[in-house]
PDB file of C-alpha atoms and ligand atoms in Angstrom:
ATOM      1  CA  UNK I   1     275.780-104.274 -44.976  1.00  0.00           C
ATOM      2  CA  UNK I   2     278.257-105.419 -42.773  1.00  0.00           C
ATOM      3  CA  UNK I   3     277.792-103.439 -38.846  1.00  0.00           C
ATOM      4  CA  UNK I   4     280.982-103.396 -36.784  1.00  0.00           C
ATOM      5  CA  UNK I   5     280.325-103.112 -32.849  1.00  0.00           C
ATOM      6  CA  UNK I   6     282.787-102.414 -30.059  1.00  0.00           C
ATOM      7  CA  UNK I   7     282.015-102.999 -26.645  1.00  0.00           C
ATOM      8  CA  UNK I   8     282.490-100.015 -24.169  1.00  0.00           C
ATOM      9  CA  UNK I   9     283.261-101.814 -20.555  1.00  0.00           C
ATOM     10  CA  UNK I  10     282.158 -99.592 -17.866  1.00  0.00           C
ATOM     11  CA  UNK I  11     281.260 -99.731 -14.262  1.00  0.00           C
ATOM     12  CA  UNK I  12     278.372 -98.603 -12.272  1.00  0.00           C
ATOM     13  CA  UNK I  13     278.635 -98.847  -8.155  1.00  0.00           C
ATOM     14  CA  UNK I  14     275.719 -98.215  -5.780  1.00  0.00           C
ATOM     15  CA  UNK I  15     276.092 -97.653  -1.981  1.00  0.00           C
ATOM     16  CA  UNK I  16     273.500 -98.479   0.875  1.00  0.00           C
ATOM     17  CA  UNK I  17     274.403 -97.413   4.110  1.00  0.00           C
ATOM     18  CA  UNK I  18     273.137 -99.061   7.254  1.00  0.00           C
ATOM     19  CA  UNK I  19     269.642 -97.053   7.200  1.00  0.00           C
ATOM     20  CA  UNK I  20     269.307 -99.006   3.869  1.00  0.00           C
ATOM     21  CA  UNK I  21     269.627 -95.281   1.940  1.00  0.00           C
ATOM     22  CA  UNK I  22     271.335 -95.525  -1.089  1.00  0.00           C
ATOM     23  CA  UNK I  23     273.428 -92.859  -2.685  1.00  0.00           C
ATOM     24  CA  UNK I  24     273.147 -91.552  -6.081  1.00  0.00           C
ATOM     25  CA  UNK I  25     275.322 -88.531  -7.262  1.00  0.00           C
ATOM     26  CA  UNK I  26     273.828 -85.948  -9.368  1.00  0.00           C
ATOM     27  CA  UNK I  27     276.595 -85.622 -12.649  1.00  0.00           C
ATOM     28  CA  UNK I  28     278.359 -82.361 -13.108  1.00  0.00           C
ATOM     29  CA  UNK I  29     279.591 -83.278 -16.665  1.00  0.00           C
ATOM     30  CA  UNK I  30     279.842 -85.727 -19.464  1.00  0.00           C
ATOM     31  CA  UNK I  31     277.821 -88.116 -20.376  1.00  0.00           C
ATOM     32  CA  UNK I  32     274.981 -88.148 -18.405  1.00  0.00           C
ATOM     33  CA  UNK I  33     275.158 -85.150 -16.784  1.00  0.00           C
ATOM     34  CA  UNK I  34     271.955 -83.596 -14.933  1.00  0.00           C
ATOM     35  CA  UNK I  35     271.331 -86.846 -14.411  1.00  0.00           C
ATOM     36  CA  UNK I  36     271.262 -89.008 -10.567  1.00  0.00           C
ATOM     37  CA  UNK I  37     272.809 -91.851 -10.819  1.00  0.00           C
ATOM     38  CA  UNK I  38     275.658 -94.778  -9.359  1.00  0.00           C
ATOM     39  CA  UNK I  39     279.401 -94.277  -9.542  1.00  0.00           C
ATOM     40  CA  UNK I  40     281.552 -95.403 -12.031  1.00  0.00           C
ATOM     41  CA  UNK I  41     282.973 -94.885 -15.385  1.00  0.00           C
ATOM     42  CA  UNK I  42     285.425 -96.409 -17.784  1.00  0.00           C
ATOM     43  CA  UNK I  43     287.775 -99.448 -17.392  1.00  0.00           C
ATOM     44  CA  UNK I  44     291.316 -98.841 -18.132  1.00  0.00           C
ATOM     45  CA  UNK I  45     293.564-101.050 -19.205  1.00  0.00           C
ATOM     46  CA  UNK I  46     295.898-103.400 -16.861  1.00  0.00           C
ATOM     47  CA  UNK I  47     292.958-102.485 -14.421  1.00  0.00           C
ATOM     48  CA  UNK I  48     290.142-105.709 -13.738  1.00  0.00           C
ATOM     49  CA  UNK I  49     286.479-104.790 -13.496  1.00  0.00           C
ATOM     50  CA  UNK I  50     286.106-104.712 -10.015  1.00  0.00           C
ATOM     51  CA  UNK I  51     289.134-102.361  -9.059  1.00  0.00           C
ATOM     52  CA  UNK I  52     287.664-100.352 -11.882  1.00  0.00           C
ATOM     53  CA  UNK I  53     284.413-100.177  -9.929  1.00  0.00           C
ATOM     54  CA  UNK I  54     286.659 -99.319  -6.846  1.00  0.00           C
ATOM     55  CA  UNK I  55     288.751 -96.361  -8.280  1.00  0.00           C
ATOM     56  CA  UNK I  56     285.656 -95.166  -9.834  1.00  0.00           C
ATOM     57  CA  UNK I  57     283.689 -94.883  -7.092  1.00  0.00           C
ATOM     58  CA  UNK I  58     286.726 -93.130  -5.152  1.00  0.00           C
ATOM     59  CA  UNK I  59     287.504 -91.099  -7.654  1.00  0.00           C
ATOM     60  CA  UNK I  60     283.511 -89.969  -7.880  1.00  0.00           C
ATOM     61  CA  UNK I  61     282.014 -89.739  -4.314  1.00  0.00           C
ATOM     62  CA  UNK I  62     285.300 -89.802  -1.562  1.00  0.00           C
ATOM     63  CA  UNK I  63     284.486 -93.474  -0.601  1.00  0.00           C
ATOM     64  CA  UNK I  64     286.699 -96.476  -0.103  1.00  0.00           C
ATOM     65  CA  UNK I  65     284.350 -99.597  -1.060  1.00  0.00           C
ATOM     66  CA  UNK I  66     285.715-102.342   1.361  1.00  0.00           C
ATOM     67  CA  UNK I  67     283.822-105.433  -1.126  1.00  0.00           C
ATOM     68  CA  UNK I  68     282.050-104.789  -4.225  1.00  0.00           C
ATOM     69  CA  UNK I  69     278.948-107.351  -5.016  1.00  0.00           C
ATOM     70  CA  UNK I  70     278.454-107.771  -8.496  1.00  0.00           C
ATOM     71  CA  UNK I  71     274.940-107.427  -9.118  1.00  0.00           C
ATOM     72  CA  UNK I  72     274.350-107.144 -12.467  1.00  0.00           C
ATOM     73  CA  UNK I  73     275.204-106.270 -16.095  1.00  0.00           C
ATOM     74  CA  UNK I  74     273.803-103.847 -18.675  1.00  0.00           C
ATOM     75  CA  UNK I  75     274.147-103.576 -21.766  1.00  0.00           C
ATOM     76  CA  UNK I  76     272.892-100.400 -23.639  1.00  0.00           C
ATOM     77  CA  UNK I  77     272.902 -99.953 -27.362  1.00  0.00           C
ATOM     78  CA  UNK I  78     272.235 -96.364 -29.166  1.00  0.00           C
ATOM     79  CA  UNK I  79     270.264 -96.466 -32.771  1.00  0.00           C
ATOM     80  CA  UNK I  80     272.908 -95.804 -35.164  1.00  0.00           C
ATOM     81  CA  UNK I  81     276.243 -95.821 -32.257  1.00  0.00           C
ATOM     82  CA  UNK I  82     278.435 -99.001 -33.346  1.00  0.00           C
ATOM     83  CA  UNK I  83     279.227 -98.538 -29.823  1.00  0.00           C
ATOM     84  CA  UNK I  84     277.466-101.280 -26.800  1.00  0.00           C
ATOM     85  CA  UNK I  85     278.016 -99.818 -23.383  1.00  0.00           C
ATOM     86  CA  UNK I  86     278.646-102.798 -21.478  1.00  0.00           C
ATOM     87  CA  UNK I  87     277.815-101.393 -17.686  1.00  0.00           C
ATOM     88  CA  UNK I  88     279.089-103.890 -14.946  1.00  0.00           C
ATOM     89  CA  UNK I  89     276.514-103.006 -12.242  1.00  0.00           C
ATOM     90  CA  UNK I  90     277.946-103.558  -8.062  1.00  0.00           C
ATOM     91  CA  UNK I  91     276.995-102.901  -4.154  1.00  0.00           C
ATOM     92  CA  UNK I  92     279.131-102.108  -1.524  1.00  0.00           C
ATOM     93  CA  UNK I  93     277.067-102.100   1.773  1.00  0.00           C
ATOM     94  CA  UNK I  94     280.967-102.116   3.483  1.00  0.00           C
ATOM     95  CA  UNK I  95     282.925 -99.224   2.569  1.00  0.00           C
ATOM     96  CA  UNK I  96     284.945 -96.320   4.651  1.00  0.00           C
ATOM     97  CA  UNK I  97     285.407 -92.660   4.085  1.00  0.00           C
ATOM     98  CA  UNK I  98     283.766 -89.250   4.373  1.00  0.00           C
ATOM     99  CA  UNK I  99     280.983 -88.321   1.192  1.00  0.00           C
ATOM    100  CA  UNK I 100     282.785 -85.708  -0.899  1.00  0.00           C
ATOM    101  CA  UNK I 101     281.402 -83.611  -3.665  1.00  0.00           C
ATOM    102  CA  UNK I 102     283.851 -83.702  -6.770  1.00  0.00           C
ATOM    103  CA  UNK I 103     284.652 -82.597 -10.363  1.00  0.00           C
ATOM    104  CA  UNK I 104     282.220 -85.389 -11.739  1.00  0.00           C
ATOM    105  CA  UNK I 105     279.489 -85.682  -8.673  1.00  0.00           C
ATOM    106  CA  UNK I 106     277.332 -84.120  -6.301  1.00  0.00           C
ATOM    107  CA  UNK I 107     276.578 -87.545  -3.930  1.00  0.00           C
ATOM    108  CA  UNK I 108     273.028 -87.740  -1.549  1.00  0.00           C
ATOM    109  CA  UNK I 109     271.720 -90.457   0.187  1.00  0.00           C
ATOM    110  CA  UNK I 110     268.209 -91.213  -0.851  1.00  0.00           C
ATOM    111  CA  UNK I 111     265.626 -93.165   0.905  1.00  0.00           C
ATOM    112  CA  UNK I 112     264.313 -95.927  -1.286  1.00  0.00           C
ATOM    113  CA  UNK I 113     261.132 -94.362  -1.755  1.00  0.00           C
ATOM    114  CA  UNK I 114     262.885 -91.302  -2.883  1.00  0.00           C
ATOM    115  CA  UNK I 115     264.968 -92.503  -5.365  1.00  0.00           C
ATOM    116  CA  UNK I 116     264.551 -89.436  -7.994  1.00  0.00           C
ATOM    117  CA  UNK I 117     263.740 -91.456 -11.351  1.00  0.00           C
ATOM    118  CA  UNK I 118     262.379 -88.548 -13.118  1.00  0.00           C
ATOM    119  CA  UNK I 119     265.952 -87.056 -13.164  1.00  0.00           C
ATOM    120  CA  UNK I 120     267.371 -90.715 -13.707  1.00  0.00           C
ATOM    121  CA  UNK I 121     267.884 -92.592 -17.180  1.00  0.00           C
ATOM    122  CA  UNK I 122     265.014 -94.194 -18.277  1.00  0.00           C
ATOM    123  CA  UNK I 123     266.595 -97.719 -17.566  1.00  0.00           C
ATOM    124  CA  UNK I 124     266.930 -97.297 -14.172  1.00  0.00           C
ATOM    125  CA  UNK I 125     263.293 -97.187 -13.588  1.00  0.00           C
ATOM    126  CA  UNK I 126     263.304-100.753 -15.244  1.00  0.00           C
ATOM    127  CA  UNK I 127     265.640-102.418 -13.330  1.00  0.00           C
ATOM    128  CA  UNK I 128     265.998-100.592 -10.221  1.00  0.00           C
ATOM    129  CA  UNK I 129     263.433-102.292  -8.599  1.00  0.00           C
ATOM    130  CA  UNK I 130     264.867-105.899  -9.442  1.00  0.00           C
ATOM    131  CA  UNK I 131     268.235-104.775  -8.042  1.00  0.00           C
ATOM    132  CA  UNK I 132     266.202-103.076  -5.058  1.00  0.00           C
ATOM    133  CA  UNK I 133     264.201-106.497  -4.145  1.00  0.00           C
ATOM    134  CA  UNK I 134     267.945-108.093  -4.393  1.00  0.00           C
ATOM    135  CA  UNK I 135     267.480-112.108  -5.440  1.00  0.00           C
ATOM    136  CA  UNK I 136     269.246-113.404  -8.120  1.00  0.00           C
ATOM    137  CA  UNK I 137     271.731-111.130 -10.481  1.00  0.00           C
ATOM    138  CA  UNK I 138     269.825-109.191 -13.437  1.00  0.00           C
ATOM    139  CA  UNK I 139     270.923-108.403 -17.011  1.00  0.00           C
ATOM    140  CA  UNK I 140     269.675-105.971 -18.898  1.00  0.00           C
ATOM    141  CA  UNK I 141     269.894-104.927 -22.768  1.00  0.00           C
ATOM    142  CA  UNK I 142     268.030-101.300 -23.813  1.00  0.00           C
ATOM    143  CA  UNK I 143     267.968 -99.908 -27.097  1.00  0.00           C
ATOM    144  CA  UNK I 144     267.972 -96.403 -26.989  1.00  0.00           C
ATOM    145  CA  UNK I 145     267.457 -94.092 -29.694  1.00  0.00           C
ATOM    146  CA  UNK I 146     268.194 -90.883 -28.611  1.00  0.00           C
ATOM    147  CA  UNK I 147     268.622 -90.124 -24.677  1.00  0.00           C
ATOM    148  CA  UNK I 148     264.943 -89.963 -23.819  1.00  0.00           C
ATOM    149  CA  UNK I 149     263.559 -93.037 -25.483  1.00  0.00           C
ATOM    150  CA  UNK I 150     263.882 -96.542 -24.715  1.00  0.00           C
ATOM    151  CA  UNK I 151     263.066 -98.327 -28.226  1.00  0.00           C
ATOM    152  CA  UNK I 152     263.719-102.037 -27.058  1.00  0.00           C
ATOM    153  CA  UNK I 153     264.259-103.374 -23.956  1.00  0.00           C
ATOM    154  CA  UNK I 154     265.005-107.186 -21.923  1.00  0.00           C
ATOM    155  CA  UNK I 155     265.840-107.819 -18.267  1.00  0.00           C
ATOM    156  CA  UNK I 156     266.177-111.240 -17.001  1.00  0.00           C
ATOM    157  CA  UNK I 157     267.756-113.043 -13.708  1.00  0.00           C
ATOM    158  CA  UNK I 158     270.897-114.057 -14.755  1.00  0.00           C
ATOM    159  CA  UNK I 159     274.421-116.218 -13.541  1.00  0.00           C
ATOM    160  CA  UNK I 160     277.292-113.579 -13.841  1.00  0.00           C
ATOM    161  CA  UNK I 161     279.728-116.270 -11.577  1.00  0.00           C
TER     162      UNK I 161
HETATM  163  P1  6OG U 201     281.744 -91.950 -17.754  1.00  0.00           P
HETATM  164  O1  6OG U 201     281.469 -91.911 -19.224  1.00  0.00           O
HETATM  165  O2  6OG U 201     281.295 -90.724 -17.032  1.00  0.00           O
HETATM  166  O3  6OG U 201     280.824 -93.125 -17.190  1.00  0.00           O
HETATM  167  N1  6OG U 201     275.908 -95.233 -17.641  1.00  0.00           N
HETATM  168  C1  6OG U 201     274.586 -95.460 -17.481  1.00  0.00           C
HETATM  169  N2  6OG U 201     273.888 -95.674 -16.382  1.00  0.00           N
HETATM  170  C2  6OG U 201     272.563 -95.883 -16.529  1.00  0.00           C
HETATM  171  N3  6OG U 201     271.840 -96.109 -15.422  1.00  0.00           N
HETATM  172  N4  6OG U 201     271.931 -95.862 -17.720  1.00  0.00           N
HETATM  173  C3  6OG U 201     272.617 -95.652 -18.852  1.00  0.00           C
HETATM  174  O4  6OG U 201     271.892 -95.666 -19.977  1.00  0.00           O
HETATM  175  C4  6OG U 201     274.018 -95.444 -18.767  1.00  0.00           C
HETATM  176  N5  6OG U 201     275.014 -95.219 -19.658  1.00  0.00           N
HETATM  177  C5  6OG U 201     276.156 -95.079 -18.951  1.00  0.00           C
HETATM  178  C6  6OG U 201     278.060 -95.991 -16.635  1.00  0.00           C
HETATM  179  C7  6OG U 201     279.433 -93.173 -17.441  1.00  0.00           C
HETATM  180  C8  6OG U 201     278.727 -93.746 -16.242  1.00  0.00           C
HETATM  181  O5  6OG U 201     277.329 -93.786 -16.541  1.00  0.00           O
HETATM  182  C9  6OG U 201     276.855 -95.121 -16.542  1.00  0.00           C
HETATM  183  C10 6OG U 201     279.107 -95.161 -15.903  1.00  0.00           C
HETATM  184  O6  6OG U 201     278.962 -95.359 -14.497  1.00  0.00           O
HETATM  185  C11 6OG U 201     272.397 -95.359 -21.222  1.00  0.00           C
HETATM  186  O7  6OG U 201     283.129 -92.349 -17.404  1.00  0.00           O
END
């Protein structure tokens, strides 16, 4: 049986401020929502990855990221979904603008120790910490099967150039 797979390209921005807080919005709707987590969303065409990342994270939370670091990449895969979310994971620690709440997000800065993983995806708790440490770039593949279980799962320092 042949399996066709499309690749969803998406982007997913996290913010730490100069107190080293990071800030996660809590989503109002869609996919994901109840949950805390980075800014971002689809890539549209004529758009690169980055200034997806950019708009995204404008669109989301208010803020104007002034340089994005990629960090890393994730790729998530959903038992019997032909679809791979391909998340393109960044920083910005430079960035201007006032923290809004919008449609999509209500933003908070959390202190590391905070960082509400119960009300997270289950991912995050995986690789979180590696991005947290910093080091080399990560990437990530989870098989999900459902939303609340994580059925396979790989996350290793990677080159994303
Ligand atoms: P919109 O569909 O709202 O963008 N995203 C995930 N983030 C984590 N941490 N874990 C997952 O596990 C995720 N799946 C998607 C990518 C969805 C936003 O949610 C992220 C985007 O930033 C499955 O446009």
């Amino acid at each position: 049986k042949v399996i066709m797979t499309t690749r969803k390209i998406l982007t997913l921005t996290l913010v730490r401020n100069v107190a080293d807080e990071i800030l996660l919005g809590l989503k109002k709707r869609g996919f994901g929502e109840g949950k805390w987590n980075g800014f971002g969303g689809k890539v549209e065409p004529g758009e690169t990855i980055p200034q997806a990342a950019a708009r995204e994270l404008t669109e989301e939370c208010g803020l104007q990221a002034h340089y994005l670091t990629k960090v890393g990449l994730l790729d998530f895969e959903f038992v019997n979904d032909p679809v791979i979310l391909e998340v393109h994971v960044f920083e910005t620690r430079q960035y201007s603008g006032t923290v809004i709440e919008t449609e999509e997000m209500c933003p908070k800065w959390y202190k590391i120790e905070d960082i509400p993983f119960q009300n997270m995806w289950l991912d995050d708790a995986v690789w979180f910490p590696r991005y947290l440490k910093g080091g080399p770039q990560f990437y990530g593949y989870f098989l999900y099967k459902g939303f609340d279980t994580i059925l396979k799962q790989e996350l290793k320092s990677t080159d994303l150039s």
